[in-house]
Amino acid sequence: MKGKTKESSSAKKLHNRLAVLRTERGITRRELAEAVGINVQTVGFLERGDYGPSVELALRLGGYFALPVEAIFSLTPFPPMSAQLYPSPATSSTAGASS
């Protein structure tokens, strides 16, 4: 039973890119909060993963950033941006071979 409890609690972790998106657009937590109609503290809770947004809030955030919700939130950790922008040679040669 302990394994199931641990597994279910880790499965509930929602990962997000809110802090990265805010930073690259040069907006504050307050500006984001006002834009989507939430409290500035809620933005902090979301960014730290302490709070999972409602579907409505996730959609509002997606609309604000002009991104699909799955580009902002994920049930699995996002790969580092450096790995996405500069894949290792083995990754890029494998990707090219499958095309």
GROMACS .gro file of N, CA and C in nm, residues 11-91:
model
  243
   11ALA      N    1   0.227   1.130  -0.893
   11ALA     CA    2   0.153   1.145  -1.018
   11ALA      C    3   0.072   1.274  -1.018
   12LYS      N    4   0.043   1.330  -0.901
   12LYS     CA    5  -0.038   1.450  -0.892
   12LYS      C    6   0.045   1.578  -0.911
   13LYS      N    7   0.177   1.567  -0.917
   13LYS     CA    8   0.262   1.683  -0.935
   13LYS      C    9   0.242   1.738  -1.075
   14LEU      N   10   0.209   1.866  -1.083
   14LEU     CA   11   0.189   1.932  -1.211
   14LEU      C   12   0.307   2.025  -1.236
   15HIS      N   13   0.378   2.001  -1.342
   15HIS     CA   14   0.494   2.083  -1.379
   15HIS      C   15   0.449   2.195  -1.471
   16ASN      N   16   0.520   2.307  -1.466
   16ASN     CA   17   0.482   2.418  -1.552
   16ASN      C   18   0.603   2.502  -1.592
   17ARG      N   19   0.581   2.584  -1.693
   17ARG     CA   20   0.684   2.674  -1.744
   17ARG      C   21   0.647   2.821  -1.721
   18LEU      N   22   0.562   2.847  -1.625
   18LEU     CA   23   0.515   2.984  -1.605
   18LEU      C   24   0.627   3.083  -1.577
   19ALA      N   25   0.720   3.048  -1.488
   19ALA     CA   26   0.828   3.140  -1.455
   19ALA      C   27   0.915   3.169  -1.578
   20VAL      N   28   0.942   3.067  -1.657
   20VAL     CA   29   1.023   3.085  -1.778
   20VAL      C   30   0.949   3.175  -1.878
   21LEU      N   31   0.822   3.149  -1.896
   21LEU     CA   32   0.742   3.230  -1.990
   21LEU      C   33   0.734   3.375  -1.944
   22ARG      N   34   0.714   3.395  -1.815
   22ARG     CA   35   0.708   3.532  -1.763
   22ARG      C   36   0.841   3.603  -1.785
   23THR      N   37   0.949   3.535  -1.754
   23THR     CA   38   1.082   3.595  -1.766
   23THR      C   39   1.114   3.631  -1.910
   24GLU      N   40   1.088   3.540  -2.002
   24GLU     CA   41   1.123   3.569  -2.141
   24GLU      C   42   1.037   3.680  -2.200
   25ARG      N   43   0.922   3.704  -2.142
   25ARG     CA   44   0.836   3.814  -2.189
   25ARG      C   45   0.853   3.941  -2.106
   26GLY      N   46   0.933   3.933  -2.000
   26GLY     CA   47   0.961   4.049  -1.918
   26GLY      C   48   0.842   4.102  -1.840
   27ILE      N   49   0.758   4.011  -1.791
   27ILE     CA   50   0.643   4.056  -1.712
   27ILE      C   51   0.656   4.009  -1.568
   28THR      N   52   0.598   4.085  -1.478
   28THR     CA   53   0.603   4.051  -1.336
   28THR      C   54   0.489   3.956  -1.301
   29ARG      N   55   0.499   3.899  -1.182
   29ARG     CA   56   0.389   3.815  -1.133
   29ARG      C   57   0.261   3.898  -1.124
   30ARG      N   58   0.274   4.020  -1.078
   30ARG     CA   59   0.157   4.107  -1.065
   30ARG      C   60   0.091   4.132  -1.201
   31GLU      N   61   0.172   4.160  -1.302
   31GLU     CA   62   0.117   4.184  -1.436
   31GLU      C   63   0.044   4.061  -1.489
   32LEU      N   64   0.102   3.944  -1.469
   32LEU     CA   65   0.037   3.820  -1.513
   32LEU      C   66  -0.093   3.799  -1.437
   33ALA      N   67  -0.088   3.819  -1.305
   33ALA     CA   68  -0.208   3.800  -1.223
   33ALA      C   69  -0.321   3.891  -1.269
   34GLU      N   70  -0.290   4.017  -1.294
   34GLU     CA   71  -0.393   4.111  -1.339
   34GLU      C   72  -0.447   4.073  -1.477
   35ALA      N   73  -0.359   4.025  -1.563
   35ALA     CA   74  -0.400   3.991  -1.700
   35ALA      C   75  -0.498   3.873  -1.703
   36VAL      N   76  -0.480   3.776  -1.612
   36VAL     CA   77  -0.567   3.658  -1.614
   36VAL      C   78  -0.670   3.657  -1.501
   37GLY      N   79  -0.672   3.763  -1.421
   37GLY     CA   80  -0.775   3.776  -1.318
   37GLY      C   81  -0.757   3.690  -1.195
   38ILE      N   82  -0.632   3.677  -1.147
   38ILE     CA   83  -0.606   3.601  -1.025
   38ILE      C   84  -0.523   3.685  -0.929
   39ASN      N   85  -0.506   3.637  -0.808
   39ASN     CA   86  -0.424   3.703  -0.708
   39ASN      C   87  -0.277   3.680  -0.740
   40VAL      N   88  -0.194   3.780  -0.712
   40VAL     CA   89  -0.051   3.767  -0.740
   40VAL      C   90   0.010   3.649  -0.663
   41GLN      N   91  -0.040   3.620  -0.544
   41GLN     CA   92   0.012   3.506  -0.468
   41GLN      C   93  -0.019   3.374  -0.539
   42THR      N   94  -0.129   3.369  -0.609
   42THR     CA   95  -0.164   3.248  -0.683
   42THR      C   96  -0.062   3.219  -0.792
   43VAL      N   97  -0.011   3.324  -0.854
   43VAL     CA   98   0.094   3.305  -0.956
   43VAL      C   99   0.215   3.238  -0.892
   44GLY      N  100   0.254   3.284  -0.775
   44GLY     CA  101   0.367   3.221  -0.704
   44GLY      C  102   0.340   3.076  -0.671
   45PHE      N  103   0.220   3.047  -0.622
   45PHE     CA  104   0.183   2.909  -0.590
   45PHE      C  105   0.189   2.821  -0.715
   46LEU      N  106   0.138   2.875  -0.827
   46LEU     CA  107   0.141   2.800  -0.953
   46LEU      C  108   0.284   2.773  -0.996
   47GLU      N  109   0.367   2.877  -0.996
   47GLU     CA  110   0.506   2.861  -1.042
   47GLU      C  111   0.584   2.760  -0.960
   48ARG      N  112   0.559   2.756  -0.830
   48ARG     CA  113   0.629   2.660  -0.744
   48ARG      C  114   0.569   2.520  -0.751
   49GLY      N  115   0.454   2.508  -0.814
   49GLY     CA  116   0.389   2.377  -0.821
   49GLY      C  117   0.309   2.344  -0.696
   50ASP      N  118   0.283   2.445  -0.613
   50ASP     CA  119   0.206   2.424  -0.491
   50ASP      C  120   0.056   2.424  -0.516
   51TYR      N  121   0.016   2.462  -0.636
   51TYR     CA  122  -0.126   2.475  -0.669
   51TYR      C  123  -0.146   2.437  -0.815
   52GLY      N  124  -0.246   2.354  -0.840
   52GLY     CA  125  -0.281   2.319  -0.977
   52GLY      C  126  -0.397   2.405  -1.023
   53PRO      N  127  -0.388   2.463  -1.140
   53PRO     CA  128  -0.494   2.552  -1.185
   53PRO      C  129  -0.619   2.476  -1.227
   54SER      N  130  -0.732   2.544  -1.224
   54SER     CA  131  -0.854   2.488  -1.281
   54SER      C  132  -0.835   2.483  -1.432
   55VAL      N  133  -0.920   2.410  -1.499
   55VAL     CA  134  -0.914   2.405  -1.645
   55VAL      C  135  -0.933   2.546  -1.702
   56GLU      N  136  -1.026   2.620  -1.644
   56GLU     CA  137  -1.053   2.756  -1.691
   56GLU      C  138  -0.928   2.844  -1.678
   57LEU      N  139  -0.861   2.837  -1.563
   57LEU     CA  140  -0.741   2.919  -1.545
   57LEU      C  141  -0.629   2.875  -1.638
   58ALA      N  142  -0.612   2.745  -1.655
   58ALA     CA  143  -0.510   2.694  -1.748
   58ALA      C  144  -0.536   2.746  -1.889
   59LEU      N  145  -0.662   2.749  -1.930
   59LEU     CA  146  -0.697   2.799  -2.063
   59LEU      C  147  -0.673   2.950  -2.073
   60ARG      N  148  -0.703   3.024  -1.966
   60ARG     CA  149  -0.676   3.168  -1.967
   60ARG      C  150  -0.526   3.195  -1.978
   61LEU      N  151  -0.446   3.116  -1.906
   61LEU     CA  152  -0.300   3.132  -1.915
   61LEU      C  153  -0.251   3.097  -2.055
   62GLY      N  154  -0.304   2.991  -2.112
   62GLY     CA  155  -0.268   2.955  -2.249
   62GLY      C  156  -0.303   3.066  -2.346
   63GLY      N  157  -0.420   3.125  -2.329
   63GLY     CA  158  -0.461   3.236  -2.414
   63GLY      C  159  -0.371   3.357  -2.397
   64TYR      N  160  -0.335   3.386  -2.274
   64TYR     CA  161  -0.248   3.501  -2.248
   64TYR      C  162  -0.113   3.484  -2.317
   65PHE      N  163  -0.055   3.365  -2.304
   65PHE     CA  164   0.077   3.341  -2.364
   65PHE      C  165   0.067   3.296  -2.510
   66ALA      N  166  -0.053   3.281  -2.561
   66ALA     CA  167  -0.076   3.235  -2.699
   66ALA      C  168  -0.008   3.099  -2.723
   67LEU      N  169  -0.026   3.010  -2.626
   67LEU     CA  170   0.031   2.875  -2.632
   67LEU      C  171  -0.075   2.774  -2.592
   68PRO      N  172  -0.065   2.651  -2.644
   68PRO     CA  173  -0.156   2.547  -2.595
   68PRO      C  174  -0.125   2.515  -2.449
   69VAL      N  175  -0.224   2.474  -2.376
   69VAL     CA  176  -0.208   2.444  -2.234
   69VAL      C  177  -0.095   2.345  -2.210
   70GLU      N  178  -0.083   2.245  -2.298
   70GLU     CA  179   0.022   2.142  -2.277
   70GLU      C  180   0.163   2.197  -2.299
   71ALA      N  181   0.177   2.315  -2.355
   71ALA     CA  182   0.309   2.378  -2.366
   71ALA      C  183   0.344   2.450  -2.236
   72ILE      N  184   0.245   2.471  -2.150
   72ILE     CA  185   0.267   2.540  -2.022
   72ILE      C  186   0.267   2.443  -1.905
   73PHE      N  187   0.177   2.345  -1.908
   73PHE     CA  188   0.161   2.250  -1.798
   73PHE      C  189   0.185   2.108  -1.847
   74SER      N  190   0.242   2.024  -1.758
   74SER     CA  191   0.269   1.885  -1.793
   74SER      C  192   0.266   1.799  -1.668
   75LEU      N  193   0.229   1.674  -1.684
   75LEU     CA  194   0.234   1.579  -1.572
   75LEU      C  195   0.374   1.523  -1.553
   76THR      N  196   0.460   1.541  -1.651
   76THR     CA  197   0.600   1.498  -1.640
   76THR      C  198   0.690   1.622  -1.650
   77PRO      N  199   0.807   1.616  -1.591
   77PRO     CA  200   0.896   1.733  -1.597
   77PRO      C  201   0.930   1.769  -1.741
   78PHE      N  202   0.939   1.898  -1.767
   78PHE     CA  203   0.980   1.944  -1.898
   78PHE      C  204   1.130   1.923  -1.914
   79PRO      N  205   1.176   1.886  -2.035
   79PRO     CA  206   1.321   1.876  -2.055
   79PRO      C  207   1.381   2.016  -2.047
   80PRO      N  208   1.508   2.026  -2.012
   80PRO     CA  209   1.572   2.158  -2.007
   80PRO      C  210   1.564   2.226  -2.144
   81MET      N  211   1.548   2.357  -2.143
   81MET     CA  212   1.541   2.431  -2.269
   81MET      C  213   1.668   2.410  -2.352
   82SER      N  214   1.783   2.402  -2.285
   82SER     CA  215   1.908   2.383  -2.359
   82SER      C  216   1.905   2.251  -2.438
   83ALA      N  217   1.845   2.148  -2.381
   83ALA     CA  218   1.837   2.019  -2.451
   83ALA      C  219   1.743   2.028  -2.571
   84GLN      N  220   1.642   2.113  -2.562
   84GLN     CA  221   1.550   2.129  -2.674
   84GLN      C  222   1.609   2.216  -2.784
   85LEU      N  223   1.682   2.319  -2.743
   85LEU     CA  224   1.740   2.412  -2.841
   85LEU      C  225   1.868   2.359  -2.903
   86TYR      N  226   1.946   2.287  -2.823
   86TYR     CA  227   2.076   2.236  -2.869
   86TYR      C  228   2.087   2.088  -2.837
   87PRO      N  229   2.015   2.005  -2.912
   87PRO     CA  230   2.020   1.861  -2.885
   87PRO      C  231   2.161   1.806  -2.906
   88SER      N  232   2.191   1.700  -2.832
   88SER     CA  233   2.322   1.638  -2.848
   88SER      C  234   2.332   1.579  -2.989
   89PRO      N  235   2.454   1.560  -3.042
   89PRO     CA  236   2.469   1.505  -3.177
   89PRO      C  237   2.399   1.371  -3.197
   90ALA      N  238   2.400   1.286  -3.094
   90ALA     CA  239   2.334   1.156  -3.106
   90ALA      C  240   2.183   1.174  -3.123
   91THR      N  241   2.126   1.272  -3.052
   91THR     CA  242   1.983   1.298  -3.061
   91THR      C  243   1.947   1.354  -3.198
   0.00000   0.00000   0.00000
